[in-house]
C-alpha positions as a Markdown table, in Angstrom:
| # | Residue | x | y | z |
|---|---|---|---|---|
| 1 | Met | 22.3 | -18.8 | 35.5 |
| 2 | Asn | 23.3 | -15.4 | 37.0 |
| 3 | His | 22.9 | -12.4 | 34.7 |
| 4 | Ser | 24.1 | -8.8 | 35.1 |
| 5 | Tyr | 21.7 | -6.0 | 34.4 |
| 6 | Val | 21.9 | -2.5 | 32.8 |
| 7 | Arg | 22.7 | 0.6 | 34.8 |
| 8 | Leu | 21.2 | 3.7 | 33.2 |
| 9 | Pro | 23.2 | 6.9 | 32.8 |
| 10 | Tyr | 23.5 | 9.2 | 35.8 |
| 11 | Gly | 20.6 | 11.6 | 36.1 |
| 12 | Tyr | 17.6 | 9.2 | 36.1 |
| 13 | Pro | 15.6 | 9.0 | 39.3 |
| 14 | Pro | 16.2 | 5.9 | 41.5 |
| 15 | Ala | 12.8 | 4.5 | 40.8 |
| 16 | Ile | 13.6 | 4.5 | 37.0 |
| 17 | Gln | 17.0 | 3.1 | 37.6 |
| 18 | Glu | 15.6 | 0.3 | 39.7 |
| 19 | Trp | 13.0 | -0.5 | 37.1 |
| 20 | Ala | 15.6 | -0.7 | 34.3 |
| 21 | Ser | 18.0 | -2.8 | 36.3 |
| 22 | Ser | 15.2 | -5.2 | 37.2 |
| 23 | Phe | 14.9 | -6.6 | 33.7 |
| 24 | Leu | 17.2 | -5.0 | 31.2 |
| 25 | Leu | 20.0 | -7.5 | 30.7 |
| 26 | Ala | 23.5 | -6.1 | 30.2 |
| 27 | Asp | 24.2 | -8.8 | 27.6 |
| 28 | Glu | 22.8 | -7.4 | 24.4 |
| 29 | Ser | 22.5 | -10.8 | 22.8 |
| 30 | Leu | 20.0 | -11.8 | 25.5 |
| 31 | Gln | 17.8 | -8.7 | 25.1 |
| 32 | Ser | 14.5 | -8.8 | 23.4 |
| 33 | Ala | 13.7 | -6.4 | 20.6 |
| 34 | Glu | 11.6 | -4.3 | 23.0 |
| 35 | Gln | 14.3 | -4.2 | 25.6 |
| 36 | Lys | 16.8 | -3.0 | 23.1 |
| 37 | Arg | 14.5 | -0.2 | 22.1 |
| 38 | Ile | 13.8 | 0.8 | 25.8 |
| 39 | Leu | 17.6 | 0.9 | 26.4 |
| 40 | Lys | 18.2 | 2.9 | 23.2 |
| 41 | Ile | 15.5 | 5.4 | 24.2 |
| 42 | Leu | 16.7 | 5.9 | 27.8 |
| 43 | Thr | 20.4 | 6.2 | 26.9 |
| 44 | His | 19.8 | 8.7 | 24.2 |
| 45 | Gln | 21.3 | 12.0 | 25.3 |
| 46 | Asn | 18.5 | 14.2 | 24.1 |
| 47 | Val | 15.9 | 12.0 | 25.7 |
| 48 | Lys | 17.7 | 12.1 | 29.0 |
| 49 | Lys | 18.0 | 15.9 | 28.8 |
| 50 | Ala | 14.3 | 16.4 | 27.9 |
| 51 | Ala | 13.2 | 13.9 | 30.6 |
| 52 | Arg | 14.3 | 16.2 | 33.3 |
| 53 | Glu | 11.4 | 18.6 | 32.7 |
| 54 | Val | 9.0 | 15.6 | 32.5 |
| 55 | Phe | 10.2 | 14.3 | 35.9 |
| 56 | Arg | 9.9 | 17.8 | 37.4 |
| 57 | Arg | 6.3 | 18.1 | 36.2 |
| 58 | Ile | 5.0 | 14.7 | 37.1 |
| 59 | Ala | 6.9 | 14.3 | 40.4 |
| 60 | Asn | 3.9 | 15.3 | 42.5 |
| 61 | Ser | 1.9 | 12.3 | 41.2 |
| 62 | Glu | 2.1 | 9.2 | 43.5 |
| 63 | Asp | 2.0 | 6.9 | 40.5 |
| 64 | Trp | 4.5 | 8.8 | 38.3 |
| 65 | Pro | 7.2 | 6.0 | 38.2 |
| 66 | Ser | 4.6 | 3.5 | 37.0 |
| 67 | Asn | 3.2 | 6.0 | 34.5 |
| 68 | Phe | 6.6 | 6.8 | 33.1 |
| 69 | Thr | 7.7 | 3.2 | 32.7 |
| 70 | Thr | 4.4 | 2.2 | 31.2 |
| 71 | Phe | 4.9 | 5.0 | 28.7 |
| 72 | Ile | 8.4 | 3.9 | 27.8 |
| 73 | Gly | 7.3 | 0.2 | 27.5 |
| 74 | Ser | 4.4 | 1.2 | 25.2 |
| 75 | Val | 6.7 | 3.3 | 23.0 |
| 76 | Ala | 9.0 | 0.3 | 22.6 |
| 77 | Glu | 6.1 | -1.6 | 21.0 |
| 78 | Ile | 5.3 | 1.0 | 18.4 |
| 79 | Pro | 7.7 | -0.2 | 15.6 |
| 80 | Asp | 5.9 | -3.6 | 15.5 |
| 81 | Arg | 2.6 | -1.8 | 14.7 |
| 82 | Ile | 3.7 | 0.6 | 11.9 |
| 83 | Pro | 1.1 | 0.3 | 9.1 |
| 84 | Tyr | 2.3 | -1.0 | 5.7 |
| 85 | Arg | 0.4 | 1.8 | 4.0 |
| 86 | Phe | -0.7 | 5.3 | 5.1 |
| 87 | Tyr | -3.8 | 7.0 | 4.0 |
| 88 | Thr | -4.7 | 10.7 | 3.7 |
| 89 | Pro | -7.1 | 12.1 | 6.3 |
| 90 | Lys | -9.9 | 12.2 | 3.7 |
| 91 | Glu | -9.2 | 8.5 | 2.7 |
| 92 | Ile | -9.4 | 7.5 | 6.4 |
| 93 | Ala | -12.6 | 9.4 | 7.1 |
| 94 | Asp | -14.2 | 8.0 | 3.9 |
| 95 | Lys | -13.3 | 4.4 | 4.8 |
| 96 | Leu | -14.5 | 4.8 | 8.4 |
| 97 | Ser | -17.8 | 6.4 | 7.1 |
| 98 | Cys | -18.2 | 3.5 | 4.6 |
| 99 | Ile | -17.7 | 0.9 | 7.4 |
| 100 | Asp | -20.2 | 2.8 | 9.6 |
| 101 | His | -22.8 | 2.7 | 6.8 |
| 102 | Leu | -22.3 | -1.0 | 6.1 |
| 103 | Ala | -22.6 | -1.9 | 9.8 |
| 104 | Gly | -25.8 | 0.1 | 10.0 |
| 105 | Ser | -27.2 | -1.7 | 6.9 |
| 106 | Leu | -26.3 | -5.1 | 8.4 |
| 107 | Ile | -28.0 | -4.2 | 11.6 |
| 108 | Lys | -31.2 | -3.2 | 9.8 |
| 109 | Val | -31.2 | -6.4 | 7.7 |
| 110 | Ile | -30.7 | -8.9 | 10.6 |
| 111 | Ser | -33.1 | -7.0 | 12.9 |
| 112 | Glu | -36.1 | -7.4 | 10.5 |
| 113 | Pro | -37.8 | -10.8 | 10.6 |
| 114 | Ser | -37.7 | -12.2 | 7.1 |
| 115 | Gly | -37.7 | -15.9 | 7.4 |
| 116 | Ile | -34.5 | -16.0 | 5.5 |
| 117 | Leu | -32.1 | -15.8 | 8.4 |
| 118 | Leu | -32.6 | -18.6 | 10.8 |
| 119 | Ala | -29.7 | -18.3 | 13.1 |
| 120 | Ser | -30.6 | -18.3 | 16.8 |
| 121 | Asn | -28.1 | -15.7 | 17.8 |
| 122 | Leu | -29.2 | -12.8 | 15.5 |
| 123 | Asp | -29.9 | -10.5 | 18.5 |
| 124 | Ala | -26.4 | -11.1 | 19.8 |
| 125 | Leu | -25.0 | -10.5 | 16.4 |
| 126 | Ala | -26.9 | -7.2 | 16.1 |
| 127 | Asp | -25.6 | -6.1 | 19.5 |
| 128 | Glu | -22.0 | -6.9 | 18.4 |
| 129 | Leu | -22.5 | -4.9 | 15.2 |
| 130 | Lys | -23.8 | -1.9 | 17.2 |
| 131 | Ile | -20.8 | -2.0 | 19.4 |
| 132 | Phe | -18.6 | -2.2 | 16.3 |
| 133 | Arg | -20.4 | 0.7 | 14.7 |
| 134 | Asp | -20.0 | 2.8 | 17.9 |
| 135 | Ser | -16.2 | 2.1 | 17.9 |
| 136 | Ile | -16.0 | 3.3 | 14.3 |
| 137 | Arg | -17.8 | 6.5 | 15.1 |
| 138 | Gln | -15.5 | 7.0 | 18.1 |
| 139 | Gln | -12.5 | 6.7 | 15.7 |
| 140 | Leu | -14.1 | 9.4 | 13.5 |
| 141 | Glu | -14.6 | 11.6 | 16.4 |
| 142 | Ser | -11.1 | 11.0 | 17.8 |
| 143 | Ser | -9.6 | 12.8 | 14.8 |
| 144 | Val | -10.7 | 16.1 | 16.5 |
| 145 | Asp | -10.6 | 15.0 | 20.2 |
| 146 | Lys | -9.4 | 17.9 | 22.2 |
| 147 | Glu | -8.5 | 15.7 | 25.2 |
| 148 | Ile | -6.1 | 13.3 | 23.5 |
| 149 | Gly | -5.3 | 15.0 | 20.3 |
| 150 | Pro | -5.9 | 13.8 | 16.7 |
| 151 | Thr | -5.4 | 10.1 | 16.0 |
| 152 | Ile | -5.8 | 10.2 | 12.3 |
| 153 | Gly | -4.6 | 12.6 | 9.6 |
| 154 | Arg | -1.3 | 14.1 | 8.3 |
| 155 | Glu | 0.1 | 10.6 | 7.8 |
| 156 | Asp | 0.6 | 11.0 | 4.1 |
| 157 | Gly | 3.7 | 12.1 | 2.3 |
| 158 | Thr | 7.4 | 11.3 | 2.6 |
| 159 | Arg | 7.4 | 11.4 | 6.4 |
| 160 | Ala | 4.3 | 9.4 | 6.9 |
| 161 | Ser | 5.8 | 6.7 | 9.1 |
| 162 | Thr | 7.7 | 9.3 | 11.2 |
| 163 | Asn | 4.6 | 11.4 | 11.7 |
| 164 | Trp | 2.5 | 8.3 | 12.6 |
| 165 | Cys | 5.1 | 7.2 | 15.2 |
| 166 | Ala | 5.3 | 10.8 | 16.6 |
| 167 | Arg | 1.5 | 10.9 | 16.9 |
| 168 | Gln | 1.4 | 7.6 | 18.7 |
| 169 | Ile | 4.2 | 8.7 | 21.1 |
| 170 | Gly | 2.5 | 12.0 | 21.7 |
| 171 | Thr | -0.8 | 10.4 | 22.4 |
| 172 | Leu | 0.9 | 8.0 | 24.9 |
| 173 | Ser | 2.5 | 11.0 | 26.6 |
| 174 | Leu | -0.9 | 12.6 | 27.0 |
| 175 | Val | -2.4 | 9.4 | 28.3 |
| 176 | His | 0.3 | 8.3 | 30.7 |
| 177 | Leu | 2.2 | 11.5 | 31.6 |
| 178 | Gly | -0.7 | 13.9 | 31.4 |
| 179 | Gln | 0.9 | 16.3 | 29.0 |
| 180 | Leu | 2.2 | 16.3 | 25.4 |
| 181 | Phe | 5.8 | 17.4 | 26.4 |
| 182 | Pro | 6.7 | 18.3 | 22.7 |
| 183 | Val | 10.5 | 18.4 | 23.3 |
| 184 | Phe | 10.5 | 15.1 | 25.1 |
| 185 | Thr | 8.1 | 13.5 | 22.5 |
| 186 | Ala | 10.3 | 14.7 | 19.6 |
| 187 | Ala | 13.4 | 13.3 | 21.3 |
| 188 | Val | 11.8 | 9.9 | 22.0 |
| 189 | Thr | 10.6 | 9.7 | 18.4 |
| 190 | Arg | 14.0 | 10.5 | 17.0 |
| 191 | Ser | 15.8 | 8.0 | 19.3 |
| 192 | Leu | 13.3 | 5.2 | 18.5 |
| 193 | Leu | 13.6 | 5.7 | 14.7 |
| 194 | Asp | 17.3 | 6.6 | 14.7 |
| 195 | Leu | 16.7 | 10.0 | 13.3 |
| 196 | Arg | 18.8 | 13.1 | 13.8 |
| 197 | Asp | 16.8 | 16.2 | 12.9 |
| 198 | Val | 13.1 | 15.2 | 12.7 |
| 199 | Pro | 10.6 | 15.4 | 14.1 |
| 200 | Thr | 11.2 | 18.7 | 15.9 |
| 201 | Glu | 9.3 | 20.2 | 18.8 |
| 202 | Ala | 7.4 | 22.3 | 16.2 |
| 203 | Thr | 6.4 | 19.2 | 14.3 |
| 204 | Ile | 4.9 | 17.7 | 17.4 |
| 205 | Arg | 3.0 | 20.8 | 18.2 |
| 206 | Asp | 1.7 | 21.0 | 14.7 |
| 207 | Leu | 0.6 | 17.3 | 14.7 |
| 208 | Phe | -1.5 | 18.0 | 17.8 |
| 209 | Lys | -2.7 | 21.5 | 17.3 |
| 210 | Glu | -6.5 | 22.0 | 17.5 |
């Protein structure tokens, strides 16, 4: 069966046009949820406008088309990962600290010969727990990571889900595009969540300020 594909609005670089037209079906009924989100983001007037500065800044990178399309594809997956409940920064830090403590206690118990635990893979289990404990500590440290910005905190209140999504998108921008691009990040967040006024550029800067 032959299908027709989407043509993005004028203004997007040829590489992005080619990427979109390679898999975004014009028939909306045949589009996946992620494809609909990608199309909604890229056809949003404010995103298109803000993207000009992004393309100008990243154009010297050989891999910029792949970095940009990976960013957009990753953003489209975010609504499927929005938490059911949001915790305050203190609650998150407390929970992570508790998990870290429990993992440390388990490592101590299974590392001491007691004659009670007879499993043959205790060493492997201890190693897995150490890896898990290290990942928890990294999450604690990431809340103040100056390289990628905070990944926990300020997700409580009436705009918890909006702030959470904005933080995810901003972090993806830092990782894939090399910069935060506050205006662009705010526009992408609004387009993804169907919002008109929030978050603003100032909101994005505040979420990622040191």
